[in-house]
Amino acid sequence: AIQLTQSPSSLSASVGDRVTVTCRASQGISSALAWYQQKPGKAPKLLIYDASSLESGVPSRFSGSGSGTDFTLTISSLQPEDFAVYYCQQFNSLPFTFGPGTKLDI
Amino acid sequence: EVQLVESGGGLVQPGGSLRLSCAASGFTVSSNYMTWVRQAPGKGLEWVSIIYSGSTFYADSVKGRFTISRDNSKNTLYLQMNSLRVEETAVYYCASASNPGAEYLQHWGQGTLVTVSS
């Protein structure tokens, strides 16, 4: 199975900061990667798919990039509602594994 | 509007069985890949299973014990879970995408809690 690692595992930031989260795959996955945001007690929410495509309705301050093994999720200017846990997931080969998550807090 | 509603969770003893349901509205389960994902308390997301038009796949940890299926007439997805283990205590989510053939997870249910304990 393809392993995904995320860094950092946790991150403290402030409103207005630019934040980058990294996801690394144990082998090449082309652009078959998605990013999700999860808030406490809620289901995950899709932010980015195919590594860099913004899901409809998601603010443009979120962006994704990368291909192969290295991917990034960037939030250009943090808003109060962005404090959450972020997960990457690969769709290149089964099982469709998730990364361990990055907790973003104040 | 797409909506997924899970049900069937609850308390079950180790070694027991449970069947989860996921009722869909706003799209057709037979036309989309449907997925189960679980999350143990305080832990990350774990992919469990997916059903395509003619095939099913499972995480190694559940292979041979869990069965994913769907009833197109009821527009409902199922997860039959047998030989449950304590460590499988988790919130179980069903998820899918609106675009047929898409494997990323646009739509999620609210989740149903499965507690495996004696």
mmCIF file of C-alpha atoms in Angstrom:
data_model
loop_
_atom_site.group_PDB
_atom_site.id
_atom_site.type_symbol
_atom_site.label_atom_id
_atom_site.label_comp_id
_atom_site.label_asym_id
_atom_site.label_seq_id
_atom_site.Cartn_x
_atom_site.Cartn_y
_atom_site.Cartn_z
ATOM 1 C CA ALA A 1 0.000 0.000 0.000
ATOM 2 C CA ILE A 2 1.084 3.549 -0.693
ATOM 3 C CA GLN A 3 2.032 5.399 2.493
ATOM 4 C CA LEU A 4 1.372 9.102 2.879
ATOM 5 C CA THR A 5 3.242 11.288 5.342
ATOM 6 C CA GLN A 6 2.249 14.819 6.251
ATOM 7 C CA SER A 7 4.334 17.589 7.717
ATOM 8 C CA PRO A 8 4.084 19.211 10.053
ATOM 9 C CA SER A 9 1.832 17.058 12.242
ATOM 10 C CA SER A 10 0.683 20.210 13.978
ATOM 11 C CA LEU A 11 1.043 23.874 13.318
ATOM 12 C CA SER A 12 0.299 26.999 15.267
ATOM 13 C CA ALA A 13 -0.526 30.066 13.218
ATOM 14 C CA SER A 14 -2.389 33.346 13.352
ATOM 15 C CA VAL A 15 -5.176 34.906 11.356
ATOM 16 C CA GLY A 16 -3.719 36.367 8.179
ATOM 17 C CA ASP A 17 -0.743 33.996 8.043
ATOM 18 C CA ARG A 18 0.227 32.072 4.937
ATOM 19 C CA VAL A 19 0.400 28.379 5.742
ATOM 20 C CA THR A 20 1.731 25.403 3.813
ATOM 21 C CA VAL A 21 1.126 21.741 4.580
ATOM 22 C CA THR A 22 3.099 19.033 2.824
ATOM 23 C CA CYS A 23 2.050 15.514 1.845
ATOM 24 C CA ARG A 24 4.589 13.002 0.598
ATOM 25 C CA ALA A 25 3.767 9.656 -1.022
ATOM 26 C CA SER A 26 5.922 6.557 -0.686
ATOM 27 C CA GLN A 27 5.778 6.124 -4.461
ATOM 28 C CA GLY A 28 4.652 8.203 -7.406
ATOM 29 C CA ILE A 29 0.913 8.837 -7.606
ATOM 30 C CA SER A 30 0.775 11.243 -10.554
ATOM 31 C CA SER A 31 -1.808 13.898 -9.580
ATOM 32 C CA ALA A 32 -4.226 11.528 -7.872
ATOM 33 C CA LEU A 33 -4.378 13.381 -4.574
ATOM 34 C CA ALA A 34 -7.101 15.154 -2.633
ATOM 35 C CA TRP A 35 -7.086 17.396 0.438
ATOM 36 C CA TYR A 36 -9.797 17.465 3.098
ATOM 37 C CA GLN A 37 -10.562 19.721 6.043
ATOM 38 C CA GLN A 38 -12.158 18.318 9.189
ATOM 39 C CA LYS A 39 -13.521 20.240 12.132
ATOM 40 C CA PRO A 40 -14.323 18.629 15.495
ATOM 41 C CA GLY A 41 -17.410 16.430 15.426
ATOM 42 C CA LYS A 42 -17.933 16.970 11.700
ATOM 43 C CA ALA A 43 -17.405 14.933 8.558
ATOM 44 C CA PRO A 44 -14.418 15.826 6.391
ATOM 45 C CA LYS A 45 -14.903 18.376 3.638
ATOM 46 C CA LEU A 46 -13.253 18.133 0.224
ATOM 47 C CA LEU A 47 -11.042 21.131 -0.572
ATOM 48 C CA ILE A 48 -8.804 20.093 -3.465
ATOM 49 C CA TYR A 49 -8.904 17.161 -5.887
ATOM 50 C CA ASP A 50 -6.538 16.009 -8.614
ATOM 51 C CA ALA A 51 -3.769 17.730 -6.634
ATOM 52 C CA SER A 52 -4.635 21.275 -7.705
ATOM 53 C CA SER A 53 -8.331 21.544 -8.638
ATOM 54 C CA LEU A 54 -10.356 23.640 -6.237
ATOM 55 C CA GLU A 55 -13.669 22.080 -5.215
ATOM 56 C CA SER A 56 -16.694 24.201 -5.983
ATOM 57 C CA GLY A 57 -17.578 26.571 -3.165
ATOM 58 C CA VAL A 58 -14.169 26.390 -1.490
ATOM 59 C CA PRO A 59 -12.546 29.823 -0.966
ATOM 60 C CA SER A 60 -9.771 30.727 -3.364
ATOM 61 C CA ARG A 61 -7.312 31.227 -0.489
ATOM 62 C CA PHE A 62 -6.926 27.427 -0.603
ATOM 63 C CA SER A 63 -4.662 26.020 -3.286
ATOM 64 C CA GLY A 64 -2.908 22.756 -4.018
ATOM 65 C CA SER A 65 0.127 21.842 -6.038
ATOM 66 C CA GLY A 66 2.463 18.985 -6.792
ATOM 67 C CA SER A 67 2.656 15.724 -8.662
ATOM 68 C CA GLY A 68 4.522 12.471 -8.348
ATOM 69 C CA THR A 69 5.445 12.126 -4.681
ATOM 70 C CA ASP A 70 5.403 15.654 -3.242
ATOM 71 C CA PHE A 71 2.317 17.790 -2.733
ATOM 72 C CA THR A 72 1.418 20.952 -0.879
ATOM 73 C CA LEU A 73 -1.732 22.578 0.411
ATOM 74 C CA THR A 74 -1.423 26.327 0.856
ATOM 75 C CA ILE A 75 -3.764 28.687 2.650
ATOM 76 C CA SER A 76 -2.817 32.172 1.531
ATOM 77 C CA SER A 77 -4.345 34.146 4.397
ATOM 78 C CA LEU A 78 -5.689 32.204 7.350
ATOM 79 C CA GLN A 79 -9.195 32.947 8.490
ATOM 80 C CA PRO A 80 -10.662 32.002 11.895
ATOM 81 C CA GLU A 81 -12.768 29.249 10.321
ATOM 82 C CA ASP A 82 -9.672 27.554 8.833
ATOM 83 C CA PHE A 83 -8.440 26.180 12.147
ATOM 84 C CA ALA A 84 -9.032 22.458 11.697
ATOM 85 C CA VAL A 85 -7.294 19.192 10.802
ATOM 86 C CA TYR A 86 -6.199 18.680 7.204
ATOM 87 C CA TYR A 87 -5.795 15.294 5.521
ATOM 88 C CA CYS A 88 -4.421 14.252 2.160
ATOM 89 C CA GLN A 89 -5.633 11.107 0.355
ATOM 90 C CA GLN A 90 -4.212 9.328 -2.675
ATOM 91 C CA PHE A 91 -6.293 7.823 -5.479
ATOM 92 C CA ASN A 92 -3.548 6.318 -7.565
ATOM 93 C CA SER A 93 -3.864 2.754 -6.341
ATOM 94 C CA LEU A 94 -5.970 0.752 -3.927
ATOM 95 C CA PRO A 95 -6.228 0.966 -0.990
ATOM 96 C CA PHE A 96 -6.872 4.710 -1.204
ATOM 97 C CA THR A 97 -4.871 5.685 1.859
ATOM 98 C CA PHE A 98 -5.083 8.879 3.893
ATOM 99 C CA GLY A 99 -2.253 10.814 5.430
ATOM 100 C CA PRO A 100 -2.103 11.052 9.241
ATOM 101 C CA GLY A 101 -3.376 14.617 9.312
ATOM 102 C CA THR A 102 -2.056 18.078 10.174
ATOM 103 C CA LYS A 103 -3.695 19.946 13.024
ATOM 104 C CA LEU A 104 -3.780 23.678 12.467
ATOM 105 C CA ASP A 105 -4.480 25.752 15.538
ATOM 106 C CA ILE A 106 -3.942 29.189 16.937
ATOM 107 C CA GLU B 1 -28.856 18.514 -3.192
ATOM 108 C CA VAL B 2 -26.821 15.404 -2.470
ATOM 109 C CA GLN B 3 -27.388 13.878 0.938
ATOM 110 C CA LEU B 4 -25.974 10.737 2.548
ATOM 111 C CA VAL B 5 -27.458 9.458 5.793
ATOM 112 C CA GLU B 6 -25.831 6.603 7.675
ATOM 113 C CA SER B 7 -27.564 4.387 10.200
ATOM 114 C CA GLY B 8 -27.094 1.077 11.945
ATOM 115 C CA GLY B 9 -24.309 1.908 14.344
ATOM 116 C CA GLY B 10 -24.397 0.933 17.984
ATOM 117 C CA LEU B 11 -22.833 -1.207 20.673
ATOM 118 C CA VAL B 12 -21.713 -4.703 19.719
ATOM 119 C CA GLN B 13 -19.626 -7.294 21.525
ATOM 120 C CA PRO B 14 -16.236 -8.379 20.186
ATOM 121 C CA GLY B 15 -16.772 -11.054 17.555
ATOM 122 C CA GLY B 16 -20.243 -9.745 16.787
ATOM 123 C CA SER B 17 -21.792 -8.413 13.605
ATOM 124 C CA LEU B 18 -23.409 -5.204 12.496
ATOM 125 C CA ARG B 19 -24.796 -3.881 9.221
ATOM 126 C CA LEU B 20 -24.474 -0.212 8.414
ATOM 127 C CA SER B 21 -26.698 1.536 5.895
ATOM 128 C CA CYS B 22 -26.174 4.720 3.921
ATOM 129 C CA ALA B 23 -29.275 6.152 2.265
ATOM 130 C CA ALA B 24 -28.547 8.495 -0.626
ATOM 131 C CA SER B 25 -30.631 11.258 -2.123
ATOM 132 C CA GLY B 26 -29.861 13.709 -4.888
ATOM 133 C CA PHE B 27 -27.849 11.184 -6.882
ATOM 134 C CA THR B 28 -27.876 7.497 -7.793
ATOM 135 C CA VAL B 29 -25.624 5.100 -5.897
ATOM 136 C CA SER B 30 -25.492 2.755 -8.867
ATOM 137 C CA SER B 31 -23.894 5.449 -11.032
ATOM 138 C CA ASN B 32 -21.138 6.462 -8.637
ATOM 139 C CA TYR B 33 -18.275 4.865 -6.765
ATOM 140 C CA MET B 34 -19.283 4.572 -3.123
ATOM 141 C CA THR B 35 -16.812 4.412 -0.262
ATOM 142 C CA TRP B 36 -16.721 3.669 3.467
ATOM 143 C CA VAL B 37 -14.216 5.502 5.663
ATOM 144 C CA ARG B 38 -13.843 5.162 9.425
ATOM 145 C CA GLN B 39 -12.310 7.226 12.193
ATOM 146 C CA ALA B 40 -11.441 5.844 15.613
ATOM 147 C CA PRO B 41 -11.935 8.249 18.526
ATOM 148 C CA GLY B 42 -9.256 10.939 18.433
ATOM 149 C CA LYS B 43 -7.547 9.335 15.435
ATOM 150 C CA GLY B 44 -7.208 9.976 11.726
ATOM 151 C CA LEU B 45 -9.222 8.817 8.754
ATOM 152 C CA GLU B 46 -8.951 5.224 7.553
ATOM 153 C CA TRP B 47 -10.170 4.100 4.145
ATOM 154 C CA VAL B 48 -12.216 0.897 4.489
ATOM 155 C CA SER B 49 -13.866 -0.146 1.236
ATOM 156 C CA ILE B 50 -15.112 0.938 -2.178
ATOM 157 C CA ILE B 51 -17.712 -0.440 -4.561
ATOM 158 C CA TYR B 52 -17.512 0.106 -8.274
ATOM 159 C CA SER B 53 -20.069 -0.941 -10.860
ATOM 160 C CA GLY B 54 -18.933 -4.527 -10.868
ATOM 161 C CA SER B 55 -16.276 -4.933 -8.220
ATOM 162 C CA THR B 56 -15.426 -4.290 -4.601
ATOM 163 C CA PHE B 57 -12.181 -3.618 -2.739
ATOM 164 C CA TYR B 58 -11.237 -3.623 0.916
ATOM 165 C CA ALA B 59 -8.505 -2.512 3.254
ATOM 166 C CA ASP B 60 -6.370 -5.463 4.287
ATOM 167 C CA SER B 61 -7.486 -4.969 7.890
ATOM 168 C CA VAL B 62 -11.123 -5.800 7.056
ATOM 169 C CA LYS B 63 -10.770 -8.151 4.088
ATOM 170 C CA GLY B 64 -12.750 -11.352 4.587
ATOM 171 C CA ARG B 65 -14.818 -9.885 7.428
ATOM 172 C CA PHE B 66 -16.540 -6.838 5.902
ATOM 173 C CA THR B 67 -18.752 -6.799 2.817
ATOM 174 C CA ILE B 68 -19.789 -3.690 0.913
ATOM 175 C CA SER B 69 -22.928 -3.820 -1.201
ATOM 176 C CA ARG B 70 -25.724 -1.642 -2.497
ATOM 177 C CA ASP B 71 -29.414 -1.898 -3.234
ATOM 178 C CA ASN B 72 -30.117 0.182 -6.296
ATOM 179 C CA SER B 73 -33.882 -0.015 -5.805
ATOM 180 C CA LYS B 74 -33.477 1.608 -2.374
ATOM 181 C CA ASN B 75 -30.587 3.844 -3.469
ATOM 182 C CA THR B 76 -28.725 2.623 -0.399
ATOM 183 C CA LEU B 77 -25.188 1.499 0.362
ATOM 184 C CA TYR B 78 -24.402 -1.119 3.017
ATOM 185 C CA LEU B 79 -21.458 -2.350 5.021
ATOM 186 C CA GLN B 80 -21.847 -5.763 6.626
ATOM 187 C CA MET B 81 -19.273 -6.100 9.396
ATOM 188 C CA ASN B 82 -18.546 -9.494 10.936
ATOM 189 C CA SER B 83 -16.077 -10.663 13.577
ATOM 190 C CA LEU B 84 -15.761 -7.142 14.920
ATOM 191 C CA ARG B 85 -12.771 -6.214 17.044
ATOM 192 C CA VAL B 86 -12.436 -3.731 19.885
ATOM 193 C CA GLU B 87 -10.035 -1.637 17.830
ATOM 194 C CA GLU B 88 -12.717 -1.159 15.171
ATOM 195 C CA THR B 89 -14.627 1.174 17.430
ATOM 196 C CA ALA B 90 -15.032 4.225 15.234
ATOM 197 C CA VAL B 91 -17.319 6.599 13.445
ATOM 198 C CA TYR B 92 -18.091 5.094 10.053
ATOM 199 C CA TYR B 93 -18.735 7.463 7.162
ATOM 200 C CA CYS B 94 -20.068 6.737 3.712
ATOM 201 C CA ALA B 95 -18.837 9.038 0.987
ATOM 202 C CA SER B 96 -18.931 9.552 -2.744
ATOM 203 C CA ALA B 97 -18.484 12.017 -5.576
ATOM 204 C CA SER B 98 -21.138 13.493 -7.840
ATOM 205 C CA ASN B 99 -19.087 12.868 -10.959
ATOM 206 C CA PRO B 100 -19.385 9.265 -12.153
ATOM 207 C CA GLY B 101 -15.912 7.778 -12.226
ATOM 208 C CA ALA B 102 -14.497 10.180 -9.657
ATOM 209 C CA GLU B 103 -12.833 8.520 -6.694
ATOM 210 C CA TYR B 104 -12.249 11.586 -4.524
ATOM 211 C CA LEU B 105 -14.878 12.123 -1.853
ATOM 212 C CA GLN B 106 -17.093 15.159 -2.409
ATOM 213 C CA HIS B 107 -20.053 14.124 -0.331
ATOM 214 C CA TRP B 108 -19.999 12.648 3.154
ATOM 215 C CA GLY B 109 -22.643 11.452 5.524
ATOM 216 C CA GLN B 110 -22.738 12.573 9.136
ATOM 217 C CA GLY B 111 -21.267 9.262 10.283
ATOM 218 C CA THR B 112 -22.544 6.496 12.529
ATOM 219 C CA LEU B 113 -20.715 5.382 15.667
ATOM 220 C CA VAL B 114 -19.849 1.735 16.094
ATOM 221 C CA THR B 115 -18.679 0.715 19.557
ATOM 222 C CA VAL B 116 -17.160 -2.730 19.965
ATOM 223 C CA SER B 117 -16.970 -3.581 23.628
ATOM 224 C CA SER B 118 -17.882 -6.292 26.086
#
